[in-house]
Coordinates of C-alpha atoms in Angstrom, one line a residue:
M1 CA 233.8 -3.1 -74.9
S2 CA 235.0 -5.6 -72.3
S3 CA 234.4 -9.3 -73.0
A4 CA 233.6 -9.9 -69.3
A5 CA 230.5 -11.9 -68.4
D6 CA 228.4 -8.9 -67.7
P7 CA 230.1 -5.7 -68.8
L8 CA 227.0 -3.5 -68.6
A9 CA 226.6 -3.7 -64.8
P10 CA 229.5 -1.4 -64.0
L11 CA 228.5 0.9 -66.9
A12 CA 225.1 1.5 -65.3
G13 CA 226.9 2.6 -62.1
L14 CA 229.1 5.2 -63.8
P15 CA 228.8 8.8 -62.5
G16 CA 225.9 10.6 -64.2
V17 CA 224.5 7.5 -66.0
A18 CA 221.8 6.9 -63.4
D19 CA 220.7 10.5 -63.9
S20 CA 220.6 10.0 -67.6
V21 CA 218.5 6.8 -67.3
D22 CA 216.1 8.5 -64.9
S23 CA 215.7 11.6 -67.1
V24 CA 215.1 9.5 -70.2
R25 CA 212.5 7.4 -68.5
K26 CA 210.6 10.4 -67.3
A27 CA 210.7 12.0 -70.7
V28 CA 209.4 8.8 -72.4
D29 CA 206.7 8.4 -69.8
R30 CA 205.5 12.0 -70.4
V31 CA 205.0 11.6 -74.2
Y32 CA 203.4 8.2 -73.7
G33 CA 200.9 9.9 -71.4
H34 CA 200.0 12.6 -73.9
R35 CA 196.3 12.5 -74.6
V36 CA 196.8 12.2 -78.4
M37 CA 198.6 8.9 -77.9
R38 CA 195.4 7.3 -76.7
R39 CA 193.8 7.9 -80.1
R40 CA 196.4 8.5 -82.7
S41 CA 199.5 6.6 -81.7
A42 CA 199.9 5.0 -85.1
E43 CA 200.3 8.4 -86.7
I44 CA 203.0 9.4 -84.1
T45 CA 204.9 6.1 -84.8
S46 CA 204.8 6.8 -88.5
E47 CA 206.1 10.3 -88.1
A48 CA 208.7 9.3 -85.7
A49 CA 210.0 6.7 -88.1
L50 CA 210.3 9.3 -90.8
R51 CA 212.1 11.7 -88.6
G52 CA 214.4 9.0 -87.3
A53 CA 215.3 8.0 -90.8
R54 CA 216.0 11.6 -91.8
G55 CA 218.3 12.0 -88.7
S56 CA 220.2 8.8 -89.3
A57 CA 220.8 9.7 -93.0
A58 CA 222.0 13.2 -92.0
L59 CA 224.7 11.7 -89.8
S60 CA 225.8 9.5 -92.8
G61 CA 226.2 12.6 -95.0
A62 CA 222.7 13.1 -96.5
D63 CA 221.3 16.0 -94.5
W64 CA 218.0 16.5 -96.3
A65 CA 215.1 18.6 -95.1
L66 CA 212.3 16.6 -93.5
E67 CA 209.9 17.7 -96.2
E68 CA 212.2 16.6 -98.9
V69 CA 212.4 13.1 -97.4
R70 CA 208.7 13.1 -97.0
R71 CA 208.1 14.2 -100.6
R72 CA 210.7 12.0 -102.5
T73 CA 209.8 8.7 -103.9
D74 CA 212.9 8.1 -106.0
F75 CA 216.0 7.1 -104.1
G76 CA 218.0 5.8 -107.1
S77 CA 221.6 6.3 -108.0
E78 CA 222.6 9.6 -106.4
P79 CA 224.9 9.0 -103.4
E80 CA 222.8 11.0 -101.0
A81 CA 219.5 9.6 -102.2
L82 CA 220.9 6.1 -101.7
V83 CA 221.7 6.9 -98.1
V84 CA 218.3 8.4 -97.4
G85 CA 216.6 5.4 -99.1
A86 CA 218.7 3.0 -97.0
A87 CA 217.8 4.8 -93.8
L88 CA 214.1 4.7 -94.6
R89 CA 214.2 1.0 -95.4
L90 CA 216.1 0.3 -92.2
T91 CA 213.6 2.2 -90.1
A92 CA 210.7 0.3 -91.6
E93 CA 212.5 -3.1 -91.3
A94 CA 213.5 -2.6 -87.7
G95 CA 210.0 -3.2 -86.4
Q96 CA 209.8 -6.5 -88.2
L97 CA 212.9 -7.9 -86.5
L98 CA 212.1 -7.5 -82.8
S99 CA 211.2 -11.1 -82.2
I100 CA 214.4 -12.3 -83.7
W101 CA 216.8 -9.9 -81.9
R102 CA 217.1 -11.6 -78.6
Q103 CA 217.5 -15.1 -80.2
S104 CA 219.8 -14.2 -83.1
P105 CA 221.3 -10.7 -83.1
L106 CA 223.8 -11.5 -85.8
R107 CA 221.0 -12.7 -88.1
V108 CA 219.2 -9.3 -87.5
L109 CA 222.4 -7.3 -88.2
A110 CA 222.9 -9.3 -91.4
R111 CA 219.4 -8.6 -92.5
L112 CA 219.8 -4.9 -91.6
H113 CA 222.8 -4.6 -93.8
L114 CA 221.1 -6.4 -96.7
V115 CA 218.1 -4.1 -96.4
A116 CA 220.4 -1.0 -96.3
S117 CA 222.3 -2.2 -99.3
G118 CA 219.0 -2.6 -101.2
S119 CA 220.3 -5.3 -103.6
T120 CA 222.8 -8.2 -103.9
A121 CA 224.8 -6.2 -106.4
D122 CA 227.9 -6.5 -104.2
G123 CA 227.7 -10.3 -104.2
D124 CA 228.5 -12.2 -101.1
V125 CA 229.9 -9.2 -99.2
V126 CA 226.3 -8.0 -98.5
G127 CA 224.7 -9.2 -95.3
R128 CA 227.8 -10.7 -93.6
P129 CA 230.7 -9.3 -91.5
R130 CA 233.7 -8.4 -93.6
L131 CA 236.7 -10.7 -94.1
A132 CA 240.4 -9.8 -93.9
G133 CA 241.4 -7.4 -96.5
E134 CA 237.9 -6.3 -97.5
P135 CA 237.4 -2.5 -97.7
V136 CA 235.0 -0.5 -95.6
S137 CA 233.2 2.6 -96.7
E138 CA 232.3 4.7 -93.7
P139 CA 233.4 8.3 -94.3
L140 CA 231.9 9.6 -91.0
V141 CA 234.3 7.6 -88.7
D142 CA 237.9 8.2 -89.2
L143 CA 239.4 5.9 -86.7
P144 CA 241.6 2.8 -87.0
L145 CA 239.6 -0.2 -88.4
P146 CA 239.6 -3.3 -86.2
S147 CA 240.8 -6.4 -87.9
A148 CA 238.3 -9.0 -89.2
D149 CA 239.4 -11.4 -86.4
E150 CA 238.7 -8.7 -83.8
V151 CA 235.4 -7.9 -85.4
A152 CA 234.4 -11.6 -85.2
G153 CA 235.4 -11.9 -81.6
R154 CA 233.7 -8.8 -80.4
L155 CA 230.5 -9.5 -82.4
D156 CA 230.4 -12.9 -80.7
G157 CA 230.7 -11.1 -77.3
L158 CA 228.0 -8.6 -78.2
T159 CA 225.7 -11.5 -79.3
R160 CA 226.2 -13.4 -76.1
L161 CA 225.5 -10.2 -74.1
I162 CA 222.2 -9.6 -75.9
I163 CA 221.0 -13.2 -75.7
A164 CA 221.9 -13.4 -72.0
G165 CA 220.0 -10.2 -71.2
G166 CA 220.5 -8.7 -67.8
P167 CA 219.4 -6.0 -65.5
A168 CA 221.1 -3.1 -67.2
P169 CA 218.8 -0.2 -68.2
A170 CA 217.7 -0.1 -71.8
L171 CA 219.5 3.1 -72.4
V172 CA 222.8 1.6 -71.4
T173 CA 222.3 -1.5 -73.6
A174 CA 221.2 0.6 -76.6
A175 CA 224.3 2.9 -76.2
V176 CA 226.7 -0.1 -76.0
V177 CA 225.1 -1.8 -79.1
H178 CA 225.2 1.4 -81.0
G179 CA 228.8 2.3 -80.0
E180 CA 230.2 -1.2 -80.5
L181 CA 228.8 -1.6 -84.0
L182 CA 230.0 1.9 -85.0
A183 CA 233.5 1.1 -83.6
L184 CA 233.7 -2.3 -85.3
R185 CA 232.2 -1.2 -88.7
P186 CA 231.6 -4.9 -89.3
F187 CA 230.2 -4.5 -92.8
G188 CA 231.6 -3.0 -96.0
S189 CA 229.1 -0.2 -96.0
Y190 CA 226.2 1.5 -94.1
N191 CA 227.7 0.7 -90.7
G192 CA 226.4 4.0 -89.1
L193 CA 222.9 3.4 -90.4
V194 CA 222.9 -0.2 -89.2
A195 CA 224.3 0.8 -85.7
R196 CA 221.6 3.4 -85.2
A197 CA 218.9 1.0 -86.4
A198 CA 220.2 -1.6 -83.9
E199 CA 220.0 1.1 -81.2
R200 CA 216.3 1.7 -82.2
I201 CA 215.6 -2.1 -82.0
V202 CA 217.0 -2.2 -78.4
L203 CA 215.0 0.7 -77.3
I204 CA 211.8 -0.7 -78.7
N205 CA 212.5 -4.4 -77.7
S206 CA 213.4 -3.5 -74.1
G207 CA 210.0 -2.0 -73.5
L208 CA 211.3 1.6 -73.0
D209 CA 209.8 2.7 -76.3
P210 CA 207.5 -0.1 -77.4
K211 CA 205.5 2.0 -79.9
A212 CA 208.7 3.4 -81.5
I213 CA 207.7 7.0 -80.9
C214 CA 211.1 8.3 -79.5
P215 CA 213.4 8.6 -82.5
A216 CA 216.9 8.7 -81.0
E217 CA 218.4 9.1 -84.5
A218 CA 216.7 12.5 -84.8
G219 CA 218.2 13.4 -81.5
H220 CA 221.7 12.3 -82.5
A221 CA 221.4 14.5 -85.6
E222 CA 220.0 17.5 -83.7
Q223 CA 223.1 17.5 -81.4
G224 CA 225.2 17.7 -84.6
T225 CA 227.8 15.5 -86.2
A226 CA 230.8 17.0 -84.3
E227 CA 229.2 16.3 -80.9
Y228 CA 228.1 12.8 -82.0
L229 CA 231.7 12.0 -83.0
A230 CA 233.2 13.5 -79.9
A231 CA 230.9 11.4 -77.7
F232 CA 231.6 8.3 -79.8
E233 CA 235.4 8.8 -79.3
G234 CA 234.6 8.6 -75.6
Y235 CA 233.1 5.2 -76.2
V236 CA 236.1 4.1 -78.2
S237 CA 238.4 5.3 -75.4
G238 CA 237.0 2.7 -73.0
T239 CA 237.5 5.1 -70.1
A240 CA 234.8 5.5 -67.4
E241 CA 234.4 9.2 -68.3
G242 CA 234.3 8.4 -72.0
M243 CA 231.7 5.7 -71.6
A244 CA 229.6 7.8 -69.3
A245 CA 229.7 10.7 -71.8
W246 CA 228.6 8.4 -74.7
I247 CA 225.7 7.0 -72.7
A248 CA 224.7 10.5 -71.7
H249 CA 224.8 11.6 -75.3
C250 CA 222.6 8.7 -76.3
G251 CA 220.2 9.6 -73.5
R252 CA 220.0 13.1 -74.7
A253 CA 219.3 11.8 -78.2
V254 CA 216.3 9.9 -76.9
E255 CA 215.0 13.0 -75.0
L256 CA 215.3 15.1 -78.1
G257 CA 213.5 12.4 -80.0
V258 CA 210.8 12.6 -77.4
R259 CA 210.6 16.3 -77.9
E260 CA 210.1 15.7 -81.7
S261 CA 207.1 13.4 -81.0
T262 CA 205.7 15.7 -78.4
A263 CA 205.6 18.5 -80.9
V264 CA 203.8 16.1 -83.3
C265 CA 201.3 15.3 -80.6
E266 CA 200.7 19.0 -79.9
A267 CA 200.2 19.7 -83.6
L268 CA 197.7 16.9 -84.0
Q269 CA 195.9 18.1 -80.9
R270 CA 195.6 21.6 -82.3
G271 CA 194.4 20.3 -85.6
A272 CA 191.6 18.3 -83.8
A273 CA 190.5 21.3 -81.7

């Protein structure tokens, strides 16, 4: 990501991005207009959180069936269970951090990593960006790891961007936040989960999805890990085509999340009939 004063303005004008933004807005408006939302929006939000957590965990290597995630209460020492538990905690925590995000994004990111880690067992490496020489566990992303100095500089730029705000569409901002955190891998662990939770926060906080009923994480997972990584490599490339492809991928993820919640609305409507 460029460190220019307003790097999102040119991104919003890339070929195809405006179409993605428009398509996402129309999809979100449709599900918000569903008759079930007027009476049972809390149930839709709860189910969307569960499906979003399942999707995010799947992209981090714990591809459990939705009913298994719903049924389980023990997320103890097994590697996949730890990932699913972290994803569930992050989804629950994201809604508690909305008021802090625009004032102190780094504080929110630190909190997200602490929540994902679930304990202070790793000492002072939890809840702060990594230092030089500290290892990173992120098996999904096999790309060169930015240095600690680069991480610090780019996190500062991302923070200034979020605090300053701007006219860029929510989808563009969410895609950049997600891509930048995944590219930087600023923490020693759980970077993918944190990046997707931050994307969720942007989508909610921007007003695009204020009730958190459009789980983009579920849409990312539905498109598959290979497609997710291919689109992410477009972000890392920094080219106009690559950035546009990543934003379009994120837009499609939101639309697929909308489809999930629409199906839930339809199921609830049938049950009430």
